[in-house]
mmCIF file of C-alpha atoms in Angstrom:
data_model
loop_
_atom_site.group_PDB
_atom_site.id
_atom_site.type_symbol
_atom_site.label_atom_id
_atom_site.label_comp_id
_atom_site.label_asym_id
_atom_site.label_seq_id
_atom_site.Cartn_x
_atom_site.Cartn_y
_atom_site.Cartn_z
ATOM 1 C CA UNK A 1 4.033 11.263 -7.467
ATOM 2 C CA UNK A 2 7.383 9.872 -7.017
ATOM 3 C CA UNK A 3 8.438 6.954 -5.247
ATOM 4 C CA UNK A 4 10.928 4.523 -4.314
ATOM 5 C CA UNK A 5 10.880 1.019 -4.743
ATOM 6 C CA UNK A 6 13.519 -1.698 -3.526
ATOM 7 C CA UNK A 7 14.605 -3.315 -6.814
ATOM 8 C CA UNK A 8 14.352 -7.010 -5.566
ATOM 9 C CA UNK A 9 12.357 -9.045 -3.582
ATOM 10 C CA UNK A 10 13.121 -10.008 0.209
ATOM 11 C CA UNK A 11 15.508 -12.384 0.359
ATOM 12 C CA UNK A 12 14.932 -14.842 3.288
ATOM 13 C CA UNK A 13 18.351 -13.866 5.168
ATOM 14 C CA UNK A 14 17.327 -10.386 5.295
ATOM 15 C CA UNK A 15 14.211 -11.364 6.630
ATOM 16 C CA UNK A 16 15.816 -13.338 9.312
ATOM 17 C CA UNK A 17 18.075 -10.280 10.534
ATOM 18 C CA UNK A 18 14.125 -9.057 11.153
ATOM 19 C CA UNK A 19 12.722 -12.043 12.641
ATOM 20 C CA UNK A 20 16.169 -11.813 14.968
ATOM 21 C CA UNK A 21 15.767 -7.870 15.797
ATOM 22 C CA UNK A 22 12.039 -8.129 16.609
ATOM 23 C CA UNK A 23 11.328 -11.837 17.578
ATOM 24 C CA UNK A 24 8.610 -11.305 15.000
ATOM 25 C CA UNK A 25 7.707 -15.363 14.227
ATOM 26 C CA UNK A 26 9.724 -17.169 11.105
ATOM 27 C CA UNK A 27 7.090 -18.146 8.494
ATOM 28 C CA UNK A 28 5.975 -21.224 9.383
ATOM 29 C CA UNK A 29 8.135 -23.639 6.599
ATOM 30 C CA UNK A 30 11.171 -22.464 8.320
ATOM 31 C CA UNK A 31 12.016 -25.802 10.653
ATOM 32 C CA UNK A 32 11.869 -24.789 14.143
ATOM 33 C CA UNK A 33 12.212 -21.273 13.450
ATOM 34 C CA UNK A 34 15.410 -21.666 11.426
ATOM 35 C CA UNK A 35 16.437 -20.402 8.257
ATOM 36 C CA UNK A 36 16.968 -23.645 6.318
ATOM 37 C CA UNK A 37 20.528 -23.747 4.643
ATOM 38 C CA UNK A 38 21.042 -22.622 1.293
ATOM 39 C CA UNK A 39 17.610 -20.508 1.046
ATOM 40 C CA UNK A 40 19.743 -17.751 2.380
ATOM 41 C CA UNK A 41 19.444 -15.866 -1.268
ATOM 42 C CA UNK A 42 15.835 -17.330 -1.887
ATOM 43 C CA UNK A 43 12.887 -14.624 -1.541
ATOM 44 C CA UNK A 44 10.787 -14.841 1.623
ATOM 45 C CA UNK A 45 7.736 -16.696 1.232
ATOM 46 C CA UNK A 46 5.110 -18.145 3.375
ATOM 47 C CA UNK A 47 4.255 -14.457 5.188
ATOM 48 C CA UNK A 48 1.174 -12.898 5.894
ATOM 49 C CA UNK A 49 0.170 -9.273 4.863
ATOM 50 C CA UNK A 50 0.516 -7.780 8.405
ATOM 51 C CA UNK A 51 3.792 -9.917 8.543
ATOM 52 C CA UNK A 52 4.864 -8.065 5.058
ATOM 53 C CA UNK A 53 3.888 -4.930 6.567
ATOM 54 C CA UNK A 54 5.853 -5.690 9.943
ATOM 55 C CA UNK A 55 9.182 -6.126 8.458
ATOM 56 C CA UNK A 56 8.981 -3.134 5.638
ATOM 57 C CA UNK A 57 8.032 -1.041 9.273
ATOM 58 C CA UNK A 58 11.130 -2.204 10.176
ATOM 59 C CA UNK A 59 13.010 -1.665 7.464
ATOM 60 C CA UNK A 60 12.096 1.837 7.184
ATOM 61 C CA UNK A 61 10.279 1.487 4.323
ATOM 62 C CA UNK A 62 6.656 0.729 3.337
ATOM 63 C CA UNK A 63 4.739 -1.822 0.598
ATOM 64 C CA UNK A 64 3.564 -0.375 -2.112
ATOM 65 C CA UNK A 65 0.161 1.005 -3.436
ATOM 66 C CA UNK A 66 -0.847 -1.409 -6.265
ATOM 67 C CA UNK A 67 -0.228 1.467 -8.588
ATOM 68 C CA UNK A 68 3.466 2.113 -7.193
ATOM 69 C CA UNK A 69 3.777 -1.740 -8.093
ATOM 70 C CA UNK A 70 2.219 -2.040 -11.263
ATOM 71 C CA UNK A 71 4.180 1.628 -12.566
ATOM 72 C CA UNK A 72 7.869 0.242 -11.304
ATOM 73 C CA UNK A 73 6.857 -3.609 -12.523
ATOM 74 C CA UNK A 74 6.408 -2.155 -16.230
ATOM 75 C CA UNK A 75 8.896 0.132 -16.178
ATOM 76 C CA UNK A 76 8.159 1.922 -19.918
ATOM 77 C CA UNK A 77 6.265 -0.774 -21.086
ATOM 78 C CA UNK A 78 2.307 0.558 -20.599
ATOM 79 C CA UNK A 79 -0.583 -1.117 -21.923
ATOM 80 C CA UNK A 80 0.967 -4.409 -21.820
ATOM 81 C CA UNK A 81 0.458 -8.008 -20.213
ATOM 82 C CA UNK A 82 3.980 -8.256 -19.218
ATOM 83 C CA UNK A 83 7.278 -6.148 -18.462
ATOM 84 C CA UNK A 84 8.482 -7.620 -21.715
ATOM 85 C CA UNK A 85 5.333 -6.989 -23.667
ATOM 86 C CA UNK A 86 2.809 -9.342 -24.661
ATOM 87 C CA UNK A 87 4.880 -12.344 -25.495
ATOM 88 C CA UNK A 88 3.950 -15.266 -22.668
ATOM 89 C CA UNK A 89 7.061 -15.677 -20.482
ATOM 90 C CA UNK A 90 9.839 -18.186 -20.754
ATOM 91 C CA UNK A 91 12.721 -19.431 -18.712
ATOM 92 C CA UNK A 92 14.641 -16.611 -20.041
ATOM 93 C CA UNK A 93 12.483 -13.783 -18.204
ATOM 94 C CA UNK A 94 10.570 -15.381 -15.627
ATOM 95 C CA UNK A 95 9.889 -18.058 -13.362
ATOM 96 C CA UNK A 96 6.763 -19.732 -13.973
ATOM 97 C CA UNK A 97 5.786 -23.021 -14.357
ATOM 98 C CA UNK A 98 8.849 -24.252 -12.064
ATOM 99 C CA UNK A 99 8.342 -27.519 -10.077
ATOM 100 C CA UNK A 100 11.253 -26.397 -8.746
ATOM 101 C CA UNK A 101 9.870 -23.170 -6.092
ATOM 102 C CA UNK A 102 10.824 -19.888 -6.291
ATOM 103 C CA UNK A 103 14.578 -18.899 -7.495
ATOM 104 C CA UNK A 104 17.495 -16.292 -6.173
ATOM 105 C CA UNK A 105 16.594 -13.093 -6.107
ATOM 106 C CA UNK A 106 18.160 -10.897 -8.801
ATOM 107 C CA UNK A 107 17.611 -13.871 -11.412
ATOM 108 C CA UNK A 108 16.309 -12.374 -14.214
ATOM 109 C CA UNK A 109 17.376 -8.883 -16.113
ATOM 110 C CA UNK A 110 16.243 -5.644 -14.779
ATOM 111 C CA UNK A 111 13.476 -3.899 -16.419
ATOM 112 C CA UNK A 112 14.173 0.189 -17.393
ATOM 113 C CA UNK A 113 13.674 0.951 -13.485
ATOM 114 C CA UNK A 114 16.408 -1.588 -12.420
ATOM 115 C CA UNK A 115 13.442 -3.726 -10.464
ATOM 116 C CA UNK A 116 13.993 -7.313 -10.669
ATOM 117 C CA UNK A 117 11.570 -10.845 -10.721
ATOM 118 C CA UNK A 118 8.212 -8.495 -11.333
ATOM 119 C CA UNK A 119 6.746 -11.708 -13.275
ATOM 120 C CA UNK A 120 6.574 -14.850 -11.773
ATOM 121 C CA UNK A 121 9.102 -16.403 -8.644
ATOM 122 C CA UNK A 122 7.070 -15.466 -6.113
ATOM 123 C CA UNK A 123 3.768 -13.074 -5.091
ATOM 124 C CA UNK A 124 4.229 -9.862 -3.882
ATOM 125 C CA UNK A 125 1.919 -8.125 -1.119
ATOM 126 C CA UNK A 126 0.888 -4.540 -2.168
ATOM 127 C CA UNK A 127 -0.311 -2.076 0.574
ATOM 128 C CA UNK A 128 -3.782 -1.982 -1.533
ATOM 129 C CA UNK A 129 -7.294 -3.258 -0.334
ATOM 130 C CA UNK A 130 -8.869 -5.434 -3.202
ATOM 131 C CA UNK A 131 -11.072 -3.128 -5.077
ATOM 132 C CA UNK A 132 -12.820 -3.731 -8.627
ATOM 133 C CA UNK A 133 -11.570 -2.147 -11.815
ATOM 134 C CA UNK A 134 -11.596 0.216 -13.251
ATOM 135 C CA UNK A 135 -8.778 1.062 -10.434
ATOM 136 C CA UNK A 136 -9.056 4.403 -8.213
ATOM 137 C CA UNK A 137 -5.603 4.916 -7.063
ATOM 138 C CA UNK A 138 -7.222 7.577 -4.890
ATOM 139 C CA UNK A 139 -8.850 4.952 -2.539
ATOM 140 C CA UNK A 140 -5.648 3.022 -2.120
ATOM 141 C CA UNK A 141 -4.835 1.848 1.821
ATOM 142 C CA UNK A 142 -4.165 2.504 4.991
ATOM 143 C CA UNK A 143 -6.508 2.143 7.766
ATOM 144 C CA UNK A 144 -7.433 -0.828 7.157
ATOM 145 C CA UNK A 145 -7.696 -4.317 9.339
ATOM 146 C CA UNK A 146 -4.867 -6.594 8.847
ATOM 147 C CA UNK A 147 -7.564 -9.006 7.773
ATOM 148 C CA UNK A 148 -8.938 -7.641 4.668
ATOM 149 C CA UNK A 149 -8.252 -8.961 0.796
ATOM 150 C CA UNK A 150 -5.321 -6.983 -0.105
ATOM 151 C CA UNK A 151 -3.452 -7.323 -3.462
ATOM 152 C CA UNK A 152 -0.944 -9.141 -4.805
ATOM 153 C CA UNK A 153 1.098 -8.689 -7.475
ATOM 154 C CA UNK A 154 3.550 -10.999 -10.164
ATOM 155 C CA UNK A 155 2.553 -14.449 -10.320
ATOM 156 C CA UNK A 156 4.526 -17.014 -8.763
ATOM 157 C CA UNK A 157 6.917 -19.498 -9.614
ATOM 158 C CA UNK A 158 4.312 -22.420 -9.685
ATOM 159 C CA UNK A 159 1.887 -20.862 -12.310
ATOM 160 C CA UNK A 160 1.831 -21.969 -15.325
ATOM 161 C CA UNK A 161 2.318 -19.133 -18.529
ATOM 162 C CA UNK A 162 -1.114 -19.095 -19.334
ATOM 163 C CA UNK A 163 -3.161 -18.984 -15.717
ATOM 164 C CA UNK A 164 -0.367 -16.256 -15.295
ATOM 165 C CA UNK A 165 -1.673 -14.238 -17.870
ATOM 166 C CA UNK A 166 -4.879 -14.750 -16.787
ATOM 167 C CA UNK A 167 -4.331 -13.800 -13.507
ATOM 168 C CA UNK A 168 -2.793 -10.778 -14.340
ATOM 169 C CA UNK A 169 -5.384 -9.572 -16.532
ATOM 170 C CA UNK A 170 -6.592 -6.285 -15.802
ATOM 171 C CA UNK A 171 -7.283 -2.824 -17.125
ATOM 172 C CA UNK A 172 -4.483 -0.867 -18.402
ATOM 173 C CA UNK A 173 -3.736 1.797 -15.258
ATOM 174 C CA UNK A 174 -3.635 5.198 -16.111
ATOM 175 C CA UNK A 175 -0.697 7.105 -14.070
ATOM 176 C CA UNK A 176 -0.209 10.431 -13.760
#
């Protein structure tokens, strides 16, 4: 089934324009509430699920299913560990091993989709309950309790190459 997808992550002054609109609460590393200067183009980190969830109601949009995630974060490339392919990322295509934290949105080259930062920077919430593999995307959400294991998805920025790929490690999803 078709979808849509925004093609970056949520960068932290979009975010804000939410916490503004709804007086939803700032994660909790923003001082006082505030977003700190210069993170403007940074992705929002530090949120819960049901705080994920919040915003995209907001934004008129929704997460998505972990299938939706891993189909757009591949782009053409099935069967493989990485949007790339198999290789084990570098500073040229990801963000991993960074003492650094997470980087700009956008900083990396589109895959085939035009989706951005799908390995490494930062984790991204899925609308998916943890399940075990292999993966029914038939059992995928919604009424669940705000407190339950949901997925994530990418790695972040402070994993190193190879607990990345182990992380990600998983069946091979087969989409319609």
């Amino acid at each position: 089934r078709a979808f849509y997808l925004d093609e970056r992550e949520a960068p932290n002054e979009q975010y804000l324009a939410f916490v503004k609109t709804t007086r939803h609460a700032a994660p909790y590393r923003w001082p006082k509430g505030k977003l700190p200067v210069g993170k403007e183009k940074l992705p929002v980190v530090d949120v819960s699920w049901a705080d994920a969830d919040a915003y995209c109601r907001w934004a008129g949009k929704r997460l998505p299913t972990e299938a939706e995630w891993e189909r757009a974060a591949r782009g053409l490339v099935e069967g493989k560990m990485y949007p790339w392919g198999d290789d084990l990322p570098t500073k040229e295509n990801s963000r991993f091993d960074s003492l650094d934290g997470p980087g700009e949105v956008r900083q990396f080259k589109p895959n085939y989709f035009g989706v951005y930062d799908t390995a490494g920077n930062v984790w991204e919430w899925t609308s998916s309950p943890y399940q075990p593999y292999p993966y029914d995307p038939g059992n995928d959400r919604a009424d669940l309790e705000a407190d339950a294991l949901w997925v994530i998805r990418g790695g972040q920025f402070g994993d190193g190459p190879r607990l990345a790929r182990r992380l990600s490690e998983t069946q091979p999803l087969s989409l319609p």
